[in-house]
Coordinates of C-alpha atoms in Angstrom, one line a residue:
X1 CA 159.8 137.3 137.5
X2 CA 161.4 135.6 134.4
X3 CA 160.2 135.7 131.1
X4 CA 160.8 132.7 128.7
X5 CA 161.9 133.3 125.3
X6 CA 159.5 133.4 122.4
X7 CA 159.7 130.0 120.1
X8 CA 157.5 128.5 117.2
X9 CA 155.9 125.4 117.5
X10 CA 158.4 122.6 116.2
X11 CA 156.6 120.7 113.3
X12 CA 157.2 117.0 112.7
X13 CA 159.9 116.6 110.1
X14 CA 160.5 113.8 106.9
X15 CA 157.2 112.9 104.9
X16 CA 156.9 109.0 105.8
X17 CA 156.7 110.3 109.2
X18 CA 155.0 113.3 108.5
X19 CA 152.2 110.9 107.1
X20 CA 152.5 108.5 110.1
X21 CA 151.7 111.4 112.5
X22 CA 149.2 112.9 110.7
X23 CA 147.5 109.5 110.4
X24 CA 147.8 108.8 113.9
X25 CA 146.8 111.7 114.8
X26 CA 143.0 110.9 113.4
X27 CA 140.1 110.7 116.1
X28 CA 137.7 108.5 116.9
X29 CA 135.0 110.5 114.5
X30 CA 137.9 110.3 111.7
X31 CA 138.4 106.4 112.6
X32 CA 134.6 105.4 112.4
X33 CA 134.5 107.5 109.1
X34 CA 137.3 106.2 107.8
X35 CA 136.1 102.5 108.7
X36 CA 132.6 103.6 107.7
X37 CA 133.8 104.4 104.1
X38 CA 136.0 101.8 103.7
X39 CA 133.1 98.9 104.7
X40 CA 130.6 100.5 102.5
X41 CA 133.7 100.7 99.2
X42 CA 133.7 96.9 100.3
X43 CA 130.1 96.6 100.1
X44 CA 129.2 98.4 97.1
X45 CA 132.1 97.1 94.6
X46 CA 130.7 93.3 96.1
X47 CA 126.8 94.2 95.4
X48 CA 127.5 96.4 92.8
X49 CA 125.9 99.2 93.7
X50 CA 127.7 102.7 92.6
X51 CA 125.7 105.0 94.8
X52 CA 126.9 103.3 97.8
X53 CA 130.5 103.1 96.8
X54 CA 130.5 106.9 96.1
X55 CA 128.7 107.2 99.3
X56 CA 131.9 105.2 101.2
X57 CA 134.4 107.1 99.3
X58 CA 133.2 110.2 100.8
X59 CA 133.2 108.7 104.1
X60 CA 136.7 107.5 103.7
X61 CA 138.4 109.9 101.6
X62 CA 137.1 113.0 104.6
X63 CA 139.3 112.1 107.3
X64 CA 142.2 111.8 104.9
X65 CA 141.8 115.1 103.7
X66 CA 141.3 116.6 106.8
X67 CA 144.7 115.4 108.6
X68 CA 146.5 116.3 105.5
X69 CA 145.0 119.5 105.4
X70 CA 145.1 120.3 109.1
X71 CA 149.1 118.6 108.9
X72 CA 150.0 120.8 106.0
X73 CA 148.8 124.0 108.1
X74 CA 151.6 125.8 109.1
X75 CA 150.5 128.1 111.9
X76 CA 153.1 130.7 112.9
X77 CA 152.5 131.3 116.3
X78 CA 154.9 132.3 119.0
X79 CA 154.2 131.2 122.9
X80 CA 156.0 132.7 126.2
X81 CA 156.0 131.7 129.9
X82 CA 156.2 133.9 132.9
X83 CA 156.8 133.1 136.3
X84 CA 155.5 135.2 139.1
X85 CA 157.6 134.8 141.8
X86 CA 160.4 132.5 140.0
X87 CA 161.1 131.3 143.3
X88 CA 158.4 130.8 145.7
X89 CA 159.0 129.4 149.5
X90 CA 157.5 125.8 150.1
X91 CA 153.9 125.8 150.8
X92 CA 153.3 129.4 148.6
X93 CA 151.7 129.6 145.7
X94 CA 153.1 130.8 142.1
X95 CA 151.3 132.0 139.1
X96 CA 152.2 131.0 135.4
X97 CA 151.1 133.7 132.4
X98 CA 150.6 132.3 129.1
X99 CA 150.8 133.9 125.8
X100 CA 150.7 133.0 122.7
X101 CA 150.7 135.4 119.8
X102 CA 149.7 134.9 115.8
X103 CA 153.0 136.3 114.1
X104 CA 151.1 135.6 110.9
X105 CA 148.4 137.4 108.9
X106 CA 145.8 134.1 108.9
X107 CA 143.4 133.4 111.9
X108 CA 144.1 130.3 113.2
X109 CA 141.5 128.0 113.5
X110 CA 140.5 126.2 117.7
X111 CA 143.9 125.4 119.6
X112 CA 143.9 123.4 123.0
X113 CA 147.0 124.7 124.8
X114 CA 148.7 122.8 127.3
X115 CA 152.0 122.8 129.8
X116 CA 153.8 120.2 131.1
X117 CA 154.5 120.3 134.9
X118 CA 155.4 117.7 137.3
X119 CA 152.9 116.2 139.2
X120 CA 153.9 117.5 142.5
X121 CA 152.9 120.8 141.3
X122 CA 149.1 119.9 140.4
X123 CA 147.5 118.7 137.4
X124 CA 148.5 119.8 133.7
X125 CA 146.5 123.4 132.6
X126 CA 144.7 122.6 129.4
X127 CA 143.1 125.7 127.8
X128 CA 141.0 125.7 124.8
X129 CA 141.7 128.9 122.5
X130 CA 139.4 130.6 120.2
X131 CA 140.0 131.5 117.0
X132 CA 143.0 134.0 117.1
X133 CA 143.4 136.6 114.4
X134 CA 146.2 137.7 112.4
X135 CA 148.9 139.6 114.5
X136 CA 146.2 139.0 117.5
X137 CA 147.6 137.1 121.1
X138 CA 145.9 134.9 123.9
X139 CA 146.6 134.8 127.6
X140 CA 146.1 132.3 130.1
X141 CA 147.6 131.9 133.8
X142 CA 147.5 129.4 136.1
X143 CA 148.2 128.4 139.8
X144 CA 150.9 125.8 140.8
X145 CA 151.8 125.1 144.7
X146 CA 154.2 122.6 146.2
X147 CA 154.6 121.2 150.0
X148 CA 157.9 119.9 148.9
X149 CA 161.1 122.3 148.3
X150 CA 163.3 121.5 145.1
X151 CA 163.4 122.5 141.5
X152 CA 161.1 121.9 139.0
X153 CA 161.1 122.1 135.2
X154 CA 157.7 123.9 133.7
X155 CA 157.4 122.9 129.8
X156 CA 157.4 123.0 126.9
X157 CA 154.2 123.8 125.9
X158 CA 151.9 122.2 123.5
X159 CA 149.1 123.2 120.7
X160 CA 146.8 120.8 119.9
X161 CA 145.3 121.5 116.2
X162 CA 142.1 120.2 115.1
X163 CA 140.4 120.6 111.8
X164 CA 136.4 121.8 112.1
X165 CA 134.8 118.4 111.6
X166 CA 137.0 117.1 114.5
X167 CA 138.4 114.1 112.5
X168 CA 142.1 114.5 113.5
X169 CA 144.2 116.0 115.9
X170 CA 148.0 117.1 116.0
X171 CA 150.3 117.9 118.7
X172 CA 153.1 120.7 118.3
X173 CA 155.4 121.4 121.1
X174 CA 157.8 124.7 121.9
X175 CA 161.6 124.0 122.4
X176 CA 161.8 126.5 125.0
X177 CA 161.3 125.6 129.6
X178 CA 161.5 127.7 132.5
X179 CA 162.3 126.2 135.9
X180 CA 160.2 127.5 139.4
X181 CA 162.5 127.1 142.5
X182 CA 160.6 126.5 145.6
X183 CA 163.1 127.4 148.8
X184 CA 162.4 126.5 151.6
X185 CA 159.9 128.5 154.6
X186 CA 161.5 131.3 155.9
X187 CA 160.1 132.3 159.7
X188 CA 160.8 135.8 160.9
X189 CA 162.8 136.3 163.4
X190 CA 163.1 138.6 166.3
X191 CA 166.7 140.6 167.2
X192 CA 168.3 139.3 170.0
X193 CA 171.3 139.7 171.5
X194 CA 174.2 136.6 170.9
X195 CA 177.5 136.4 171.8
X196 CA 179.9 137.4 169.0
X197 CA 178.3 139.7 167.3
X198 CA 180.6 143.4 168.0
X199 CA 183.1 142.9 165.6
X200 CA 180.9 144.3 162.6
X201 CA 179.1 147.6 162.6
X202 CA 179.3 150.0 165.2
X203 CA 181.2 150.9 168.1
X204 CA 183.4 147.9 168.2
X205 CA 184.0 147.5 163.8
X206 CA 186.8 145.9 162.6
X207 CA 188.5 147.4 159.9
X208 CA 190.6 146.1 157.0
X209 CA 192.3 147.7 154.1
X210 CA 190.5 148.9 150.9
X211 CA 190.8 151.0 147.6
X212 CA 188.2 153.3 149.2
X213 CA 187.3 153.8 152.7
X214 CA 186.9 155.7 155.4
X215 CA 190.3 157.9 156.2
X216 CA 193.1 156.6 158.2
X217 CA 196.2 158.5 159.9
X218 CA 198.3 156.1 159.4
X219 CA 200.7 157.3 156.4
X220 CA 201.9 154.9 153.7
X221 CA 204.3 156.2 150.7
X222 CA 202.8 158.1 147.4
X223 CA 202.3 155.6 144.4
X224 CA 201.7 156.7 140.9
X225 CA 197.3 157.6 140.3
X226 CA 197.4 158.6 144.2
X227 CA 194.9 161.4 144.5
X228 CA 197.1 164.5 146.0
X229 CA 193.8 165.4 148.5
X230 CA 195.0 162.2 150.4
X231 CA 198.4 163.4 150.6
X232 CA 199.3 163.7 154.5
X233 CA 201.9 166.6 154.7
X234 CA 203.0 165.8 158.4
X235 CA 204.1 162.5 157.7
X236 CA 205.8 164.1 154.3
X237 CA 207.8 166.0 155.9
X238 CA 208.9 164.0 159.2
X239 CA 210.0 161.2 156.5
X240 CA 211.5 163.6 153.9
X241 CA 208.9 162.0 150.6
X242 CA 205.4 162.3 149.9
X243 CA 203.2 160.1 151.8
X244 CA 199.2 159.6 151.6
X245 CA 196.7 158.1 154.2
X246 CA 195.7 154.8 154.0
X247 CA 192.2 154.2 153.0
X248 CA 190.4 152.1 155.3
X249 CA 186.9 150.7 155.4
X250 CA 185.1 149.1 158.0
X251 CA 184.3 145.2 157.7
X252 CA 181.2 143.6 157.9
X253 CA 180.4 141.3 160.9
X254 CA 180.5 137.8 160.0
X255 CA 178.4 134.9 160.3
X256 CA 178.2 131.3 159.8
X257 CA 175.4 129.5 159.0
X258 CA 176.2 125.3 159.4
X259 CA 173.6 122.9 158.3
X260 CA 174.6 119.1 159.7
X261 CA 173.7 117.0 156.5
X262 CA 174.7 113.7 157.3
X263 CA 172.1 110.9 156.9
X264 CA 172.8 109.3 159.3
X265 CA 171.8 112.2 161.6
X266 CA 168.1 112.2 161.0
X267 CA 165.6 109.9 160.3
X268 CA 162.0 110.4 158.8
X269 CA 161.1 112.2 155.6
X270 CA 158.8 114.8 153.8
X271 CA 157.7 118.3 154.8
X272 CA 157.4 117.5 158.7
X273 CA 160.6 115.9 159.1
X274 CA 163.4 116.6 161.2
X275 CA 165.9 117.5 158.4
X276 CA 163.1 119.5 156.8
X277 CA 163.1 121.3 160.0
X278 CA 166.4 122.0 159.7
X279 CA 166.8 123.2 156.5
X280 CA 164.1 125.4 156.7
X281 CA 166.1 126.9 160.1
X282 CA 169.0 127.6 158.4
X283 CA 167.1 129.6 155.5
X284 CA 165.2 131.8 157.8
X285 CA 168.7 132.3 160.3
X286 CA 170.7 133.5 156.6
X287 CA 167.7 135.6 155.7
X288 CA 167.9 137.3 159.3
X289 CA 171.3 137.8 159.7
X290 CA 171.6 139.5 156.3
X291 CA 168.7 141.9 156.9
X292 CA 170.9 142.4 160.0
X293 CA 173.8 143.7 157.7
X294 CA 176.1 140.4 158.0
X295 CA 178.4 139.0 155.9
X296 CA 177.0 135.4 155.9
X297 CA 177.7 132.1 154.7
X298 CA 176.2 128.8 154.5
X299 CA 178.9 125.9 155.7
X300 CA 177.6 121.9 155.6
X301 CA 179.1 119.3 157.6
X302 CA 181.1 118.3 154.1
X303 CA 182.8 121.8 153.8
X304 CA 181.1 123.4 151.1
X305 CA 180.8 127.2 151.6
X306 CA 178.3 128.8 149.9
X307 CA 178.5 131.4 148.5
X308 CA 181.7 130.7 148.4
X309 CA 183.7 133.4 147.0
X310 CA 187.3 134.2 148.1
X311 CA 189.2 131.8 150.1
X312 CA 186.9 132.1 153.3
X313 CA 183.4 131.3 151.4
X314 CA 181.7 134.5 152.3
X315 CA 180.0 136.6 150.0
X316 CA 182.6 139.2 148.4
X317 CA 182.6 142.9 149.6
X318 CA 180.8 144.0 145.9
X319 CA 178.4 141.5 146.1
X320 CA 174.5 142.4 147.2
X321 CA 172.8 140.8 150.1
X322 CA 170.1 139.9 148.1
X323 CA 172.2 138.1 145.4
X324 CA 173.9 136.3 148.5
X325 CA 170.7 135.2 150.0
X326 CA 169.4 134.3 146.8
X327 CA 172.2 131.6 145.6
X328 CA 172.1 130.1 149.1
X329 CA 168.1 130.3 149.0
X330 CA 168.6 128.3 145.7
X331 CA 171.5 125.8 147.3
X332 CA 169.1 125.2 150.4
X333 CA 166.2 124.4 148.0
X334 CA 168.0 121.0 146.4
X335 CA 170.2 119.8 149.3
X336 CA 170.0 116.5 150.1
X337 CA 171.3 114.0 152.8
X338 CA 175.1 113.6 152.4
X339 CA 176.6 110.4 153.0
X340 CA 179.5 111.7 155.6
X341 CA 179.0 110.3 159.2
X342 CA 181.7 113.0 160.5
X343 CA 181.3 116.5 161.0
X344 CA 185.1 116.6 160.6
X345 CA 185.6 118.6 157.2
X346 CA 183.0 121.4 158.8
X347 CA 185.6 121.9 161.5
X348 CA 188.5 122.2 159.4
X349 CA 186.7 125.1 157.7
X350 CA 186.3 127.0 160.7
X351 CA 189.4 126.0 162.8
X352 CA 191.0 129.0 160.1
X353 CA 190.6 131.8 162.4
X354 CA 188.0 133.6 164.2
X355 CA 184.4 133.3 162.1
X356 CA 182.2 135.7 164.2
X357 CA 178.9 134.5 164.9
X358 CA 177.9 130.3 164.5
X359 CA 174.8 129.2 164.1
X360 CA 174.6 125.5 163.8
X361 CA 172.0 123.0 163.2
X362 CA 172.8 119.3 164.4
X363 CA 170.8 116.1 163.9
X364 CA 171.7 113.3 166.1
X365 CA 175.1 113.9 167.9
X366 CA 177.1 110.5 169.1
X367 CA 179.9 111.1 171.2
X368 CA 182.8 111.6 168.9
X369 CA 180.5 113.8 167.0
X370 CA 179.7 115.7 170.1
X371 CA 183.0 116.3 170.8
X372 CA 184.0 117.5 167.2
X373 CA 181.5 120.2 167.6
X374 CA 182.4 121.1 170.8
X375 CA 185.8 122.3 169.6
X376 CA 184.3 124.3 166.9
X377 CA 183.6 126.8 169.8
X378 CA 186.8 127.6 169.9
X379 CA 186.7 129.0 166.6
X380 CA 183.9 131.1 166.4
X381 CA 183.1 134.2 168.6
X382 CA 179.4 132.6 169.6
X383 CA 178.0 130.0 169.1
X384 CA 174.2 128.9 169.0
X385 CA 173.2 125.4 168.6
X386 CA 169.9 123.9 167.6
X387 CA 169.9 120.2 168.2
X388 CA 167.7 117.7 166.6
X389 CA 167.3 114.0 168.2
X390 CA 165.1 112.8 164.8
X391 CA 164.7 109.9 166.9
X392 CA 161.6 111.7 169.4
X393 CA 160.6 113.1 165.8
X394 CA 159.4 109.9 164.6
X395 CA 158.3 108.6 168.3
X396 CA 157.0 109.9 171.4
X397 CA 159.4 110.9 173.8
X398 CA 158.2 108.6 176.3
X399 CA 158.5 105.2 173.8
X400 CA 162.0 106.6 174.1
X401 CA 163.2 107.3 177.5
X402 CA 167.0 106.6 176.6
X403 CA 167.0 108.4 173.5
X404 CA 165.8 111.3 175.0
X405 CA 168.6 111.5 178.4
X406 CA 171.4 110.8 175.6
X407 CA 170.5 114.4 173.8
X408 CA 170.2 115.9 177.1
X409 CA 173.5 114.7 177.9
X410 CA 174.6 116.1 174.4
X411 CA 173.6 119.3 175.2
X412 CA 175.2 119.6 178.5
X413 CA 178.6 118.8 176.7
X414 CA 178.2 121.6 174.2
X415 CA 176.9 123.9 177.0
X416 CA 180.4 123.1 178.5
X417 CA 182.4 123.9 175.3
X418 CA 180.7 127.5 176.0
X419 CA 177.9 126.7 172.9
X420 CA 174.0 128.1 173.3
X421 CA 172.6 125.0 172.8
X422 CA 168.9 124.4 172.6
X423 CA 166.7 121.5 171.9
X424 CA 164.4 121.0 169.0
X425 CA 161.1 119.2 169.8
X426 CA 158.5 117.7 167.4
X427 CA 156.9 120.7 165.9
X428 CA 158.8 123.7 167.4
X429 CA 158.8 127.0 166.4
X430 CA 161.8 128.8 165.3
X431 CA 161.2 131.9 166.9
X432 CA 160.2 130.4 170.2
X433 CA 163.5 128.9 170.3
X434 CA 165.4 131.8 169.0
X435 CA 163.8 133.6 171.8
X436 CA 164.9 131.1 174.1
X437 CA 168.2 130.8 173.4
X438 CA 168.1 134.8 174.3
X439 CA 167.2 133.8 177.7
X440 CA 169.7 131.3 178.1
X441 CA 172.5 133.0 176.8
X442 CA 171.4 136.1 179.1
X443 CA 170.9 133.5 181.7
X444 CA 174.8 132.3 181.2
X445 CA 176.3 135.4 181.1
X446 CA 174.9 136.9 184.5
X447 CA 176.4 133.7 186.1
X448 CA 179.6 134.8 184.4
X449 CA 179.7 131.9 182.3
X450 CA 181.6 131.6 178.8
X451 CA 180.6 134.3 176.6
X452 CA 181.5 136.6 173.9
X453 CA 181.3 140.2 173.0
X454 CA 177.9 141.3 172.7
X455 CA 175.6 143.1 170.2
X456 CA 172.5 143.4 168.7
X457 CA 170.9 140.9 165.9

C-alpha cells in the first residue's frame, strides 16, 4: 500500500495566457451568452435602442466576469492517491482511494475530480464533489483491473472548477503519479520431491563461513574484538597461543529459476500465449521455492541474474525473501522478448559451479539449442524442464504432425542429458505438470536412471 505525496493544484502561470485559458475555458452557456450580448450590443447601437444595448451588455459582460472570477480563485486544496495492493497479479483487481482536503479556511465551491489512467486499466473515474468546507476533505475510490502484466502510471489528477451559473470551466492538475505493478499469476504449488534439493536445510546442509553461526571445532587463531566465550582452550594449548572456534552457519539451498526469452522461441501474443505461459511459470516456481526456504534467482537466456547481488546473482544472506521475490515479481512483470537466438550466455552463468536446483522454461528448442541446454545439466544438481513448442500453441496439434515429433524428439535428448523434462500443451496447468514431473522423476530414479540427491520442495 503506497501513499502518494500531498500536492496543490498547479495554476496556469503568465497573464496573456492566464487570459487565453480562462477564455477558453468558457462553456457553451458562457459562449451563447457571450454571442447573445454581443449580437444584441450590435443591434441596439444600429437601431438605437439603449434598453437593448444594456440588455446585451449584461449578456456579454457575465461570462467574462465569471471566468475571471472563477480564474482568479485560488483554491488551496491538497489531493493524495493510495494504492491497495501496489502490486496486483494479472487478472486481480486494485482499488485507488482518493482524497482531497481544503487546507484553507473558504468552502470551495462544486469540483469534478478526475485521474488519468491508461486505457488498459478501464475508463477514467470522474467524481463530482460537493461543496467542501474550510479545513474539510473528500474521498473517493475506485476499481482498476488488467488482463495484461506490466507497469502502469496512475495520474496526476485533475479539478475541474466551475463558477454557479456554469459559464466557464477550468482545469488544474497535481504534479504528483503513483505507478500500479501488475505481476504476473502466481499458481500454487504442491511440494514434491526433485533431484538436487539436499544441499540446503536439514540433514545434508552445506555450510560456509560467517561472522555468526552455528559453532565449529575447528580452531582458527585469536584476533583483536574476538569474544573470549569462543576461545577453544584445547587447541590453545596443543598450539602454544590463543585460538577461538570458527563460526559457521549453515547455507541456504539454492535455486535457479531460467526463463528462455528469445523471440524467436515463441510465437503468438497476449494473455493466452505461450510466452505468457511461461512467464507466469517462472513467477509461481520463485514464489514456491522461496516459501520453501531457497535462496533463489531468476537467470534469462541473456545472463541477467536477478536479484543479482554478489557475484553469483542470488539474493544476499541479509536480504528478506519477500524483498527477493518482490524485485523479481517486479522484473517478471515488464520483460519482454529478447532478440538473442542462443541460449549461450545462460550457460556460461551456470557452467561456474554447482547451482542446486534448475528450473527452466524453454520455447522452441532447435538442435544446437537443444544441445546447449543439455550441457547445462551438468551444472546444476537437478534439473526440471518445461518445454513449450509455441508452434501447437497457435495450431492444433494435428495441423502440425512434424512440429509436434520434433519437441518429442527434443525432449528425449534432454531426458538423456539427465533433465526432467515435461511438455507444455495449449492450456496446461502448472500444478498438473509440476505433479507430473514428480512422477517422472520418481519414475527415473527407480529404474536407476540419472538423478541427484533428494529432498523435499
Amino acid at each position: 500500500m503506497t501513499t502518494a505525496a500531498t500536492a496543490p493544484p498547479e495554476p496556469d502561470r503568465g497573464d496573456k495566457g492566464g487570459v487565453r485559458t480562462a477564455l477558453a475555458g468558457l462553456t457553451t452557456r458562457g459562449r451563447s451568452f457571450l454571442a447573445a450580448g454581443v449580437a444584441a450590443a450590435v443591434c441596439a447601437y444600429v437601431l438605437g435602442q439603449s434598453d437593448l444595448l444594456r440588455v446585451g451588455l449584461l449578456l456579454a459582460v457575465l461570462p467574462l466576469v465569471c471566468a475571471l472570477v472563477l480564474y482568479r480563485t485560488r483554491y488551496r486544496v491538497a489531493g493524495s492517491r493510495r494504492l491497495s495492493p501496489a502490486r496486483v497479479p494479472a487478472g486481480s483487481e486494485a482499488r485507488v482511494h482518493l482524497r482531497m482536503d481544503n487546507v484553507s479556511r473558504l468552502p470551495t465551491g462544486l469540483l469534478m475530480l478526475q485521474d488519468r489512467v491508461p486505457y488498459v486499466l478501464g475508463p477514467r473515474p470522474r467524481f463530482v464533489l460537493d461543496r467542501v468546507e474550510g479545513g474539510g476533505r473528500r474521498e473517493v475510490s475506485y476499481r482498476v483491473r488488467s488482463d495484461l502484466r506490466g507497469r502502469y502510471p496512475l495520474g496526476p489528477l485533475q479539478l475541474r472548477l466551475t463558477d454557479p451559473f456554469g459559464m466557464c470551466e477550468l482545469t488544474r492538475s497535481f504534479s504528483t503519479h503513483d505507478t500500479l505493478t501488475v505481476i504476473p499469476r502466481v499458481e500454487a504449488l504442491s511440494p514434491i520431491r526433485l533431484a538436487g534439493e539436499a544441499k540446503g536445510y536439514g540433514d545434508g546442509r552445506q555450510r560456509s563461513l560467517a561472522l555468526a553461526g552455528e559453532d565449529d571445532v575447528i580452531p582458527r587463531g585469536y584476533r583483536y574484538g574476538d569474544d573470549l566465550r569462543r576461545v577453544h582452550w584445547r587447541s590453545t594449548a596443543r598450539y602454544g597461543e590463543l585460538m577461538v572456534r570458527r563460526e559457521e552457519q549453515p547455507q541456504r539451498s539454492r535455486c535457479t529459476v531460467l526463463l528462455d526469452t528469445r523471440g524467436t522461441a515463441f510465437r503468438g501474443a497476449g494473455p493466452d500465449s505461450a510466452f505468457e505461459w511461461a512467464v507466469a511459470g517462472s513467477a509461481s516456481v520463485l514464489v514456491h521455492m522461496l516459501e520453501r526456504g531457497f535462496s533463489v534467482r531468476l537467470l534469462t537466456d541473456t545472463g541477467s541474474a536477478v536479484p543479482g547481488e554478489g557475484s553469483d546473482g542470488f539474493a544476499g544472506a541479509n536480504q528478506e525473501s519477500a524483498d527477493a521475490a518482490g524485485l523479481m515479481m517486479d522484473t517478471l512483470a515488464v520483460i519482454d522478448h529478447s532478440d538473442g537466438t542462443s541460449l549461450s550466455r545462460a550457460y556460461d552463468v551456470l557452467r561456474g559451479g554447482n547451482e542446486g536446483l534448475l528450473v527452466a522454461f524453454f520455447g522452441d528448442l532447435d538442435e544446437e539449442q537443444a544441445a546447449v541446454a543439455a550441457r547445462m545439466r551438468q551444472r546444476s544438481g537437478g534439473a526440471l524442464a518445461f518445454v513449450l513448442d509455441s508452434e501447437n500453441w497457435v495450431r492444433e496439434p494435428t495441423e502440425a504432425p512434424q512440429a509436434f515429433h520434433r519437441s518429442e524428439e527434443r525432449l528425449r535428448l534432454l531426458r538423456e542429458a539427465g533433465w526432467t523434462a515435461v511438455g507444455v500443451p495449449r492450456g496446461a496447468a502448472l500444478g498438473d505438470l509440476w505433479r507430473q514431473a514428480d512422477r517422472e522423476r520418481s519414475g527415473l530414479a527407480a529404474t536407476g536412471g540419472p538423478s541427484g540427491g533428494e529432498g523435499r520442495s
